[in-house]
Each structure stands twice: as structure tokens, then as C-alpha cells.
PDB file of C-alpha atoms in Angstrom:
ATOM      1  CA  MET A   1     117.539 -44.225 -89.010  1.00  0.00           C
ATOM      2  CA  ALA A   2     114.137 -42.898 -87.962  1.00  0.00           C
ATOM      3  CA  LEU A   3     112.943 -43.181 -91.527  1.00  0.00           C
ATOM      4  CA  TYR A   4     113.725 -46.747 -91.693  1.00  0.00           C
ATOM      5  CA  TYR A   5     112.802 -47.618 -88.036  1.00  0.00           C
ATOM      6  CA  TYR A   6     109.327 -46.053 -88.353  1.00  0.00           C
ATOM      7  CA  GLY A   7     108.818 -46.158 -92.145  1.00  0.00           C
ATOM      8  CA  THR A   8     109.821 -48.448 -94.802  1.00  0.00           C
ATOM      9  CA  GLN A   9     111.259 -51.492 -92.991  1.00  0.00           C
ATOM     10  CA  GLN A  10     108.594 -54.272 -93.002  1.00  0.00           C
ATOM     11  CA  VAL A  11     108.015 -55.760 -89.544  1.00  0.00           C
ATOM     12  CA  THR A  12     105.378 -57.898 -87.921  1.00  0.00           C
ATOM     13  CA  GLU A  13     102.345 -56.020 -86.371  1.00  0.00           C
ATOM     14  CA  GLU A  14     103.843 -57.147 -82.949  1.00  0.00           C
ATOM     15  CA  GLU A  15     107.167 -55.497 -83.568  1.00  0.00           C
ATOM     16  CA  ALA A  16     105.408 -52.459 -85.040  1.00  0.00           C
ATOM     17  CA  GLU A  17     103.403 -52.146 -81.692  1.00  0.00           C
ATOM     18  CA  LEU A  18     106.818 -52.488 -79.653  1.00  0.00           C
ATOM     19  CA  ARG A  19     108.365 -49.775 -81.782  1.00  0.00           C
ATOM     20  CA  PHE A  20     105.217 -47.576 -81.325  1.00  0.00           C
ATOM     21  CA  LEU A  21     105.079 -48.150 -77.645  1.00  0.00           C
ATOM     22  CA  LEU A  22     108.832 -47.475 -77.101  1.00  0.00           C
ATOM     23  CA  ALA A  23     108.494 -44.190 -79.219  1.00  0.00           C
ATOM     24  CA  GLN A  24     105.484 -43.041 -77.028  1.00  0.00           C
ATOM     25  CA  LEU A  25     107.282 -44.000 -73.823  1.00  0.00           C
ATOM     26  CA  HIS A  26     110.261 -41.849 -74.947  1.00  0.00           C
ATOM     27  CA  ARG A  27     107.868 -38.994 -75.866  1.00  0.00           C
ATOM     28  CA  ASN A  28     106.076 -39.105 -72.666  1.00  0.00           C
ATOM     29  CA  SER A  29     109.186 -39.522 -70.543  1.00  0.00           C
ATOM     30  CA  THR A  30     110.761 -36.529 -72.126  1.00  0.00           C
ATOM     31  CA  TRP A  31     107.527 -34.482 -71.737  1.00  0.00           C
ATOM     32  CA  LEU A  32     107.414 -35.446 -68.049  1.00  0.00           C
ATOM     33  CA  ALA A  33     111.105 -34.269 -67.454  1.00  0.00           C
ATOM     34  CA  PHE A  34     110.181 -31.012 -69.204  1.00  0.00           C
ATOM     35  CA  GLN A  35     107.002 -30.556 -66.968  1.00  0.00           C
ATOM     36  CA  ARG A  36     109.228 -31.150 -63.917  1.00  0.00           C
ATOM     37  CA  ARG A  37     111.654 -28.536 -65.042  1.00  0.00           C
ATOM     38  CA  VAL A  38     108.889 -25.977 -65.483  1.00  0.00           C
ATOM     39  CA  SER A  39     107.256 -26.902 -62.058  1.00  0.00           C
ATOM     40  CA  ALA A  40     104.102 -28.223 -63.378  1.00  0.00           C
ATOM     41  CA  GLU A  41     101.196 -29.200 -61.027  1.00  0.00           C
ATOM     42  CA  GLU A  42     101.468 -32.318 -59.008  1.00  0.00           C
ATOM     43  CA  ASP A  43      98.204 -33.732 -60.483  1.00  0.00           C
ATOM     44  CA  LEU A  44      99.684 -33.538 -64.029  1.00  0.00           C
ATOM     45  CA  LEU A  45     103.008 -35.004 -63.014  1.00  0.00           C
ATOM     46  CA  ALA A  46     101.280 -37.963 -61.130  1.00  0.00           C
ATOM     47  CA  GLU A  47      99.083 -38.675 -64.261  1.00  0.00           C
ATOM     48  CA  PHE A  48     102.240 -38.835 -66.439  1.00  0.00           C
ATOM     49  CA  GLU A  49     103.965 -41.017 -63.916  1.00  0.00           C
ATOM     50  CA  GLN A  50     101.023 -43.421 -63.750  1.00  0.00           C
ATOM     51  CA  GLY A  51     100.832 -43.539 -67.530  1.00  0.00           C
ATOM     52  CA  ILE A  52     104.493 -44.148 -68.001  1.00  0.00           C
ATOM     53  CA  ALA A  53     104.419 -47.036 -65.463  1.00  0.00           C
ATOM     54  CA  ALA A  54     101.511 -48.493 -67.472  1.00  0.00           C
ATOM     55  CA  GLN A  55     103.436 -48.193 -70.705  1.00  0.00           C
ATOM     56  CA  LYS A  56     106.513 -50.054 -69.254  1.00  0.00           C
ATOM     57  CA  SER A  57     104.252 -52.761 -67.998  1.00  0.00           C
ATOM     58  CA  ARG A  58     102.601 -53.164 -71.428  1.00  0.00           C
ATOM     59  CA  ILE A  59     105.829 -53.279 -73.062  1.00  0.00           C
ATOM     60  CA  ARG A  60     107.276 -55.906 -70.621  1.00  0.00           C
ATOM     61  CA  ASP A  61     104.322 -58.176 -71.431  1.00  0.00           C
ATOM     62  CA  LEU A  62     104.841 -58.105 -75.267  1.00  0.00           C
ATOM     63  CA  ALA A  63     105.524 -61.654 -76.621  1.00  0.00           C
ATOM     64  CA  VAL A  64     107.792 -60.192 -79.400  1.00  0.00           C
ATOM     65  CA  LEU A  65     110.378 -59.522 -76.888  1.00  0.00           C
ATOM     66  CA  GLU A  66     111.244 -63.214 -77.014  1.00  0.00           C
ATOM     67  CA  LYS A  67     112.193 -62.874 -80.672  1.00  0.00           C
ATOM     68  CA  LEU A  68     114.606 -60.149 -80.087  1.00  0.00           C
ATOM     69  CA  SER A  69     118.347 -60.724 -79.387  1.00  0.00           C
ATOM     70  CA  VAL A  70     119.516 -60.490 -75.767  1.00  0.00           C
ATOM     71  CA  GLU A  71     121.141 -57.153 -76.682  1.00  0.00           C
ATOM     72  CA  GLN A  72     117.991 -55.714 -78.109  1.00  0.00           C
ATOM     73  CA  ARG A  73     115.867 -56.951 -75.155  1.00  0.00           C
ATOM     74  CA  ASN A  74     118.399 -55.287 -72.822  1.00  0.00           C
ATOM     75  CA  ARG A  75     117.950 -51.858 -74.841  1.00  0.00           C
ATOM     76  CA  VAL A  76     114.245 -52.224 -74.462  1.00  0.00           C
ATOM     77  CA  SER A  77     114.613 -52.955 -70.656  1.00  0.00           C
ATOM     78  CA  ARG A  78     116.741 -49.772 -70.395  1.00  0.00           C
ATOM     79  CA  TRP A  79     113.790 -48.127 -72.238  1.00  0.00           C
ATOM     80  CA  HIS A  80     115.762 -47.003 -75.297  1.00  0.00           C
ATOM     81  CA  ASP A  81     113.393 -45.643 -77.972  1.00  0.00           C
ATOM     82  CA  MET A  82     115.204 -47.576 -80.612  1.00  0.00           C
ATOM     83  CA  TYR A  83     116.366 -51.087 -79.617  1.00  0.00           C
ATOM     84  CA  LEU A  84     118.257 -51.417 -83.065  1.00  0.00           C
ATOM     85  CA  THR A  85     121.744 -50.150 -83.220  1.00  0.00           C
ATOM     86  CA  LYS A  86     123.600 -48.489 -86.052  1.00  0.00           C
ATOM     87  CA  ALA A  87     125.370 -51.857 -86.626  1.00  0.00           C
ATOM     88  CA  ASP A  88     122.053 -53.502 -86.890  1.00  0.00           C
ATOM     89  CA  PHE A  89     120.846 -51.023 -89.427  1.00  0.00           C
ATOM     90  CA  GLU A  90     124.153 -51.545 -91.470  1.00  0.00           C
ATOM     91  CA  THR A  91     123.058 -55.280 -91.658  1.00  0.00           C
ATOM     92  CA  LEU A  92     119.482 -54.948 -92.225  1.00  0.00           C
ATOM     93  CA  VAL A  93     119.057 -52.063 -94.702  1.00  0.00           C
ATOM     94  CA  PRO A  94     121.313 -51.781 -97.684  1.00  0.00           C
ATOM     95  CA  ILE A  95     121.458 -48.067 -97.817  1.00  0.00           C
ATOM     96  CA  CYS A  96     122.659 -48.025 -94.362  1.00  0.00           C
ATOM     97  CA  ALA A  97     125.755 -50.102 -95.213  1.00  0.00           C
ATOM     98  CA  ASN A  98     128.130 -47.156 -94.020  1.00  0.00           C
ATOM     99  CA  LEU A  99     125.824 -45.622 -91.449  1.00  0.00           C
ATOM    100  CA  ARG A 100     128.474 -45.563 -88.678  1.00  0.00           C
ATOM    101  CA  ALA A 101     131.052 -44.046 -90.861  1.00  0.00           C
ATOM    102  CA  ASP A 102     128.486 -41.284 -92.121  1.00  0.00           C
ATOM    103  CA  HIS A 103     127.545 -40.642 -88.559  1.00  0.00           C
ATOM    104  CA  GLN A 104     131.179 -40.360 -87.370  1.00  0.00           C
ATOM    105  CA  TYR A 105     131.852 -38.045 -90.246  1.00  0.00           C
ATOM    106  CA  LEU A 106     129.085 -35.782 -89.504  1.00  0.00           C
ATOM    107  CA  SER A 107     129.496 -36.106 -85.811  1.00  0.00           C
ATOM    108  CA  ASN A 108     133.358 -35.518 -85.774  1.00  0.00           C
ATOM    109  CA  LEU A 109     133.098 -32.367 -88.015  1.00  0.00           C
ATOM    110  CA  VAL A 110     130.180 -30.851 -86.323  1.00  0.00           C
ATOM    111  CA  HIS A 111     131.043 -31.159 -82.598  1.00  0.00           C
ATOM    112  CA  PRO A 112     134.531 -29.603 -82.620  1.00  0.00           C
ATOM    113  CA  LEU A 113     133.506 -26.740 -84.999  1.00  0.00           C
ATOM    114  CA  PRO A 114     136.121 -27.491 -87.504  1.00  0.00           C
ATOM    115  CA  PHE A 115     135.498 -24.363 -89.519  1.00  0.00           C
ATOM    116  CA  ALA A 116     136.964 -22.442 -86.650  1.00  0.00           C
ATOM    117  CA  ILE A 117     140.417 -23.786 -87.669  1.00  0.00           C
ATOM    118  CA  GLU A 118     139.864 -22.593 -91.275  1.00  0.00           C
ATOM    119  CA  ARG A 119     138.555 -19.203 -90.249  1.00  0.00           C
ATOM    120  CA  VAL A 120     141.424 -17.915 -88.138  1.00  0.00           C
ATOM    121  CA  ASP A 121     142.137 -15.085 -90.706  1.00  0.00           C
ATOM    122  CA  ASN A 122     140.624 -12.043 -91.999  1.00  0.00           C
ATOM    123  CA  THR A 123     137.517 -13.740 -93.329  1.00  0.00           C
ATOM    124  CA  LYS A 124     136.400 -14.887 -89.694  1.00  0.00           C
ATOM    125  CA  GLY A 125     132.914 -13.998 -88.945  1.00  0.00           C
ATOM    126  CA  ARG A 126     132.433 -12.136 -92.166  1.00  0.00           C
ATOM    127  CA  GLY A 127     130.303 -14.733 -94.039  1.00  0.00           C
ATOM    128  CA  ILE A 128     133.035 -15.546 -96.595  1.00  0.00           C
ATOM    129  CA  GLY A 129     133.031 -19.276 -97.330  1.00  0.00           C
ATOM    130  CA  THR A 130     136.159 -21.216 -97.245  1.00  0.00           C
ATOM    131  CA  ASP A 131     136.940 -24.475 -99.263  1.00  0.00           C
ATOM    132  CA  ALA A 132     136.599 -26.607 -96.155  1.00  0.00           C
ATOM    133  CA  GLU A 133     133.101 -25.124 -95.363  1.00  0.00           C
ATOM    134  CA  VAL A 134     131.780 -25.628 -98.997  1.00  0.00           C
ATOM    135  CA  GLY A 135     133.350 -29.109 -99.181  1.00  0.00           C
ATOM    136  CA  HIS A 136     131.816 -30.133 -95.811  1.00  0.00           C
ATOM    137  CA  SER A 137     128.417 -28.646 -96.760  1.00  0.00           C
ATOM    138  CA  LEU A 138     128.292 -30.454-100.135  1.00  0.00           C
ATOM    139  CA  ILE A 139     129.034 -33.831 -98.412  1.00  0.00           C
ATOM    140  CA  CYS A 140     126.447 -33.162 -95.706  1.00  0.00           C
ATOM    141  CA  VAL A 141     123.899 -32.507 -98.501  1.00  0.00           C
ATOM    142  CA  MET A 142     124.864 -35.557-100.335  1.00  0.00           C
ATOM    143  CA  ILE A 143     124.472 -37.892 -97.290  1.00  0.00           C
ATOM    144  CA  ALA A 144     121.111 -36.383 -96.578  1.00  0.00           C
ATOM    145  CA  ARG A 145     120.045 -36.712-100.016  1.00  0.00           C
ATOM    146  CA  ARG A 146     121.127 -40.344-100.307  1.00  0.00           C
ATOM    147  CA  PHE A 147     118.981 -41.318 -97.292  1.00  0.00           C
ATOM    148  CA  LEU A 148     116.003 -39.330 -98.283  1.00  0.00           C
ATOM    149  CA  ALA A 149     116.048 -40.592-101.853  1.00  0.00           C
ATOM    150  CA  ALA A 150     116.456 -44.134-100.686  1.00  0.00           C
ATOM    151  CA  SER A 151     113.482 -43.775 -98.437  1.00  0.00           C
ATOM    152  CA  VAL A 152     111.275 -42.223-101.181  1.00  0.00           C
ATOM    153  CA  VAL A 153     112.338 -45.141-103.496  1.00  0.00           C
ATOM    154  CA  ASP A 154     111.710 -47.928-100.794  1.00  0.00           C
ATOM    155  CA  PHE A 155     108.372 -46.415-100.008  1.00  0.00           C
ATOM    156  CA  VAL A 156     107.349 -46.299-103.716  1.00  0.00           C
ATOM    157  CA  GLY A 157     108.521 -49.965-103.817  1.00  0.00           C
ATOM    158  CA  LEU A 158     106.122 -50.777-100.853  1.00  0.00           C
ATOM    159  CA  VAL A 159     103.115 -49.141-102.484  1.00  0.00           C
ATOM    160  CA  ALA A 160     103.984 -49.547-106.270  1.00  0.00           C
ATOM    161  CA  ASP A 161     100.775 -51.478-107.087  1.00  0.00           C
ATOM    162  CA  ALA A 162      98.598 -48.625-105.806  1.00  0.00           C
ATOM    163  CA  LEU A 163     100.457 -45.849-107.676  1.00  0.00           C
ATOM    164  CA  PRO A 164      99.676 -44.687-111.207  1.00  0.00           C
ATOM    165  CA  ALA A 165     102.392 -45.226-113.786  1.00  0.00           C
ATOM    166  CA  PRO A 166     103.715 -41.615-113.652  1.00  0.00           C
ATOM    167  CA  CYS A 167     104.549 -41.828-110.006  1.00  0.00           C
ATOM    168  CA  SER A 168     106.584 -44.945-110.469  1.00  0.00           C
ATOM    169  CA  LYS A 169     108.371 -43.263-113.507  1.00  0.00           C
ATOM    170  CA  ALA A 170     109.012 -40.317-111.221  1.00  0.00           C
ATOM    171  CA  ALA A 171     110.678 -42.616-108.696  1.00  0.00           C
ATOM    172  CA  ASP A 172     113.115 -43.646-111.194  1.00  0.00           C
ATOM    173  CA  SER A 173     114.624 -40.138-111.386  1.00  0.00           C
ATOM    174  CA  VAL A 174     114.835 -40.132-107.548  1.00  0.00           C
ATOM    175  CA  ARG A 175     116.448 -43.598-107.634  1.00  0.00           C
ATOM    176  CA  GLU A 176     119.445 -41.938-109.367  1.00  0.00           C
ATOM    177  CA  LEU A 177     120.051 -39.697-106.606  1.00  0.00           C
ATOM    178  CA  VAL A 178     120.714 -42.431-104.098  1.00  0.00           C
ATOM    179  CA  ASN A 179     124.332 -42.751-105.230  1.00  0.00           C
ATOM    180  CA  HIS A 180     124.872 -39.802-107.515  1.00  0.00           C
ATOM    181  CA  GLY A 181     128.114 -38.184-106.735  1.00  0.00           C
ATOM    182  CA  PHE A 182     129.378 -40.910-104.357  1.00  0.00           C
ATOM    183  CA  ALA A 183     130.927 -43.141-106.852  1.00  0.00           C
ATOM    184  CA  ASP A 184     132.929 -40.099-108.047  1.00  0.00           C
ATOM    185  CA  SER A 185     134.208 -39.165-104.813  1.00  0.00           C
ATOM    186  CA  GLN A 186     134.965 -42.700-103.763  1.00  0.00           C
ATOM    187  CA  SER A 187     137.175 -43.296-106.963  1.00  0.00           C
ATOM    188  CA  ALA A 188     138.887 -39.800-106.204  1.00  0.00           C
ATOM    189  CA  GLN A 189     139.535 -41.154-102.658  1.00  0.00           C
ATOM    190  CA  ASN A 190     140.948 -44.359-104.057  1.00  0.00           C
ATOM    191  CA  ASP A 191     143.086 -42.559-106.538  1.00  0.00           C
ATOM    192  CA  ALA A 192     144.612 -40.350-103.601  1.00  0.00           C
TER     193      ALA A 192
END
């Protein structure tokens, strides 16, 4: 999502400024929390607190907020670094059409450590791969490759006029990677 949020999605200058300010606010708020944890000097903490208050005030005054939906404005008012949701990305960016399913797949299989179920045997902890691990790893790589390839293709599309012909031709080979392998796995799922 970050690649599209900050990179290839075309937005107005005002919306780009909002995104930048929200990202900076998130960064500074996270850094302030870290500084508090390590017991930084009060002067440094006060400087960050003043800067963050100024950033929030600047964001509140942006006219572009009126162009956002109520839900998006609410996310901004809660200082989310991204006011677009996964559902928004599924609607706005074609490559993200299954973003929530991809996220759920990766999330559900990472958090509960599914491989522990497959490794309750003599191979546990010995570095010997199982079919479940290999299959999961391949799907993760395919999902990552899909989004990275789509980002490259979209970026090349944005600057195509400024690129020499060999670069545009190289993008064609990257374009093939966006869906390569997914059609086969989708038809296999349908057959099952």
C-alpha cells in the first residue's frame, strides 16, 4: 500500500501535501514515543511536542480535507498516517483488487505460526522444509512480486516520455510478472 500511497497514484498537490504531513507526523510521534522510552532530556521532548502540535494545526487547516469522505476525515482527525483503507485501495488501484484477501492470507498464516503444526515430527528445528512451508513461501514471493512489478510498470507509465526506448521495452518483461503464476493457481483452485 505504501508504494501506491506515496508513489504512483496521481493526486493533487494539496493531497500530496496532506499525505506528506501525515507521514511526517507519524514519524515524529513515533520518534517522540521512543525518546520518552529512553528518557531523553526534557528540552528535546518539549521541542518534539511543540513541533507535533504545530504539525497537527497545519493539517487541520488544509482545504483538501473538505474533499475527503467523512470516514477519511475521521481517520485524519485521529492522526492515522494513511487515511485510505484497504477497501479504498481495492477500488482505486486495479492491482489491489484483492488486497484484503492477500493481507488476510499473509496475516493469518504468519501470526499463528502455522509451520509449527507441520513441524511436530523429527524434522522440527532441523531446517528441513515441508510442503506447507515451501508452498507458503512461494505464495508470499508471488504476492510480493506482483505488487513490486505493478509498481515498476505504473512508474514507467508515469515517466514513459522521459525514458529511452530500451527502458520501456524492459518494462514489458516486468509487466509479465504482475500476474505470472496467479492464473495457473486460480484455475487449479477452481478445478478443486
